[in-house]
XYZ file of C-alpha atoms in Angstrom:
214
model
C 90.811 28.720 51.788
C 89.766 27.402 48.371
C 89.336 23.891 49.588
C 87.639 25.121 52.703
C 84.960 27.006 50.774
C 84.335 24.036 48.539
C 83.913 21.795 51.517
C 81.281 24.079 52.981
C 78.967 23.851 49.865
C 75.715 21.873 50.477
C 75.315 18.709 48.399
C 72.591 18.653 45.759
C 69.540 16.633 46.845
C 68.699 13.668 44.571
C 65.005 14.670 44.603
C 65.659 17.781 42.526
C 68.001 16.244 39.998
C 66.737 17.099 36.420
C 65.999 14.130 34.114
C 68.165 13.608 31.059
C 67.329 15.619 27.954
C 66.256 12.464 26.013
C 63.537 11.630 28.569
C 62.090 15.097 28.194
C 61.905 14.687 24.410
C 60.151 11.328 24.645
C 57.637 12.623 27.163
C 56.981 15.624 24.967
C 56.377 13.352 21.968
C 53.944 11.149 23.904
C 52.039 14.198 25.089
C 51.925 15.516 21.528
C 50.544 12.211 20.191
C 47.846 12.060 22.857
C 46.809 15.657 22.134
C 46.756 14.999 18.376
C 44.593 11.853 18.798
C 42.139 13.660 21.028
C 41.904 16.558 18.597
C 41.337 14.152 15.692
C 38.533 12.427 17.569
C 36.897 15.737 18.419
C 37.121 16.811 14.761
C 35.626 13.520 13.552
C 32.775 13.852 16.060
C 32.089 17.418 14.900
C 32.063 16.358 11.227
C 29.727 13.444 11.962
C 27.381 15.717 13.899
C 27.418 18.243 11.079
C 26.602 15.609 8.438
C 23.759 14.244 10.571
C 22.341 17.731 11.090
C 22.445 18.503 7.348
C 20.886 15.148 6.484
C 18.029 15.729 8.906
C 17.460 19.247 7.648
C 17.459 18.286 3.955
C 15.828 14.901 4.269
C 18.752 13.180 2.524
C 19.872 10.939 5.322
C 20.399 7.402 4.004
C 19.273 5.996 0.681
C 15.501 5.790 0.240
C 13.631 2.993 -1.622
C 13.836 3.132 -5.386
C 10.643 3.905 -7.304
C 9.109 0.976 -9.153
C 8.677 2.006 -12.823
C 6.243 -0.873 -13.400
C 4.107 -0.469 -10.297
C 1.016 0.306 -12.416
C 1.427 -3.018 -14.242
C 2.017 -5.357 -11.281
C -1.645 -6.223 -10.725
C -2.007 -7.358 -14.349
C 0.939 -9.778 -14.314
C 0.185 -13.446 -14.992
C 2.779 -14.554 -12.446
C 4.606 -13.321 -9.380
C 7.311 -11.627 -11.466
C 6.941 -9.440 -14.550
C 9.229 -10.653 -17.314
C 10.476 -8.419 -20.108
C 8.033 -9.663 -22.756
C 5.039 -9.199 -20.454
C 6.159 -5.689 -19.514
C 6.265 -4.712 -23.202
C 2.800 -6.186 -23.862
C 1.129 -4.680 -20.813
C 2.765 -1.283 -21.229
C 1.581 -1.104 -24.850
C -1.993 -1.893 -23.781
C -1.785 0.594 -20.917
C -0.611 3.436 -23.143
C -3.272 2.833 -25.792
C -6.070 2.669 -23.239
C -4.774 5.650 -21.248
C -4.767 7.784 -24.413
C -8.007 6.352 -25.775
C -10.911 8.687 -26.572
C -13.813 8.633 -24.146
C -12.045 6.609 -21.439
C -11.801 9.247 -18.701
C -15.183 9.392 -16.990
C -16.814 7.166 -19.582
C -18.619 3.834 -19.890
C -16.827 1.221 -21.965
C -17.204 -2.174 -23.590
C -14.444 -4.766 -23.820
C -14.408 -7.516 -26.434
C -11.457 -9.880 -26.112
C -10.515 -13.549 -25.791
C -8.770 -13.357 -22.410
C -9.881 -15.034 -19.179
C -8.835 -12.006 -17.147
C -10.488 -8.695 -18.110
C -7.284 -6.685 -17.599
C -8.171 -4.310 -20.423
C -11.258 -3.257 -18.470
C -9.181 -3.010 -15.302
C -6.716 -0.726 -17.084
C -9.587 1.433 -18.295
C -10.856 1.741 -14.711
C -7.364 2.701 -13.538
C -7.343 5.401 -16.212
C -10.634 6.963 -15.168
C -13.465 4.926 -16.702
C -16.495 4.807 -14.429
C -18.054 1.562 -15.752
C -16.976 -1.378 -17.937
C -18.890 -4.188 -19.606
C -17.000 -7.316 -20.698
C -18.812 -9.179 -23.463
C -18.089 -12.944 -23.483
C -19.936 -15.291 -25.868
C -18.832 -18.576 -24.229
C -20.612 -19.402 -20.919
C -17.614 -21.227 -19.424
C -15.261 -18.341 -20.051
C -17.864 -15.830 -18.884
C -18.027 -17.607 -15.530
C -14.235 -17.729 -15.337
C -14.080 -13.959 -15.872
C -16.643 -13.476 -13.103
C -14.556 -15.663 -10.795
C -11.493 -13.516 -11.509
C -13.429 -10.399 -10.582
C -14.786 -11.965 -7.385
C -11.252 -12.974 -6.375
C -10.009 -9.441 -7.012
C -10.803 -6.081 -5.511
C -14.276 -4.975 -4.465
C -13.890 -1.962 -6.766
C -13.659 -4.167 -9.858
C -16.608 -6.291 -8.726
C -18.724 -3.171 -8.424
C -17.959 -1.451 -11.729
C -17.000 -4.262 -14.131
C -19.904 -6.388 -15.347
C -19.736 -9.531 -17.468
C -22.358 -9.854 -20.199
C -22.764 -13.352 -21.583
C -23.623 -13.356 -25.265
C -22.438 -12.520 -28.749
C -21.264 -8.934 -29.258
C -23.569 -8.505 -32.246
C -26.636 -9.384 -30.160
C -26.122 -8.052 -26.648
C -27.697 -4.909 -25.255
C -26.223 -3.006 -22.328
C -28.373 -3.159 -19.187
C -30.245 -0.275 -17.596
C -30.450 1.583 -20.899
C -26.768 2.544 -20.775
C -24.789 3.563 -23.829
C -21.031 3.234 -24.139
C -18.579 6.088 -24.625
C -15.803 3.883 -26.011
C -15.056 0.354 -27.191
C -11.946 -1.737 -26.520
C -11.432 -4.557 -29.004
C -8.722 -7.160 -29.315
C -7.265 -7.218 -32.851
C -8.613 -9.838 -35.251
C -7.510 -11.042 -38.669
C -11.100 -11.406 -39.888
C -11.641 -7.921 -41.278
C -15.198 -8.528 -42.505
C -16.342 -9.944 -39.186
C -14.687 -7.037 -37.408
C -16.504 -4.498 -39.596
C -19.938 -6.104 -39.096
C -19.396 -6.437 -35.358
C -18.379 -2.815 -35.073
C -21.446 -1.617 -36.994
C -23.795 -3.670 -34.800
C -22.187 -2.458 -31.578
C -22.277 1.177 -32.632
C -25.931 1.061 -33.581
C -27.085 -0.844 -30.517
C -24.807 0.019 -27.608
C -22.801 3.196 -28.201
C -23.626 6.862 -27.980
C -24.011 8.505 -31.361
C -21.218 11.003 -30.732
C -18.928 8.198 -29.512
C -19.123 6.076 -32.666
C -15.453 6.589 -33.484
C -14.116 6.039 -29.970
C -12.499 2.721 -30.782
C -9.387 1.355 -29.054
C -7.818 -1.662 -30.733
C -5.336 -3.410 -28.453
């Protein structure tokens, strides 16, 4: 009877045979790795989206252009690049003119030996409404005019070149100056006489002490 009952049992079909335990573990591991990779990608995408949203909201996305600390001096450079020595010279002139008495809204006179009236240009940039550049030598006077013509229309309109000696010139149209810009000189006596003549002839009485030496 025992053997008879055993012989009547139905054989197990190969299609329902369970895989070995090791195969299940490997499959589980592969599934776990795929899920982990997908989750990591989703997290990275969320973080990237969040950073982009914050950057757009705060205006901090990317690195903007750096501010040029010498932008106000670029137009006065003698070459294409400002070197260290020129920066020091131009910045010193700029600061003295910017703080000079009578410059803002005033009419000024420049007396210097340069071929480019950059002192007058600096005065204009700092609020002067009119500048007169006094040049005693005709050749240099024409060179200064040529520099102005080659520059901006603004400078051509409000910077005038007067050919003549500072002790003899008279400002046109009955104008009187509010301040005077003078290049330093070692001839103290000549400087004193020139200053007296200019004050008496071409400067407002209340502006007699508005002198900028640079």
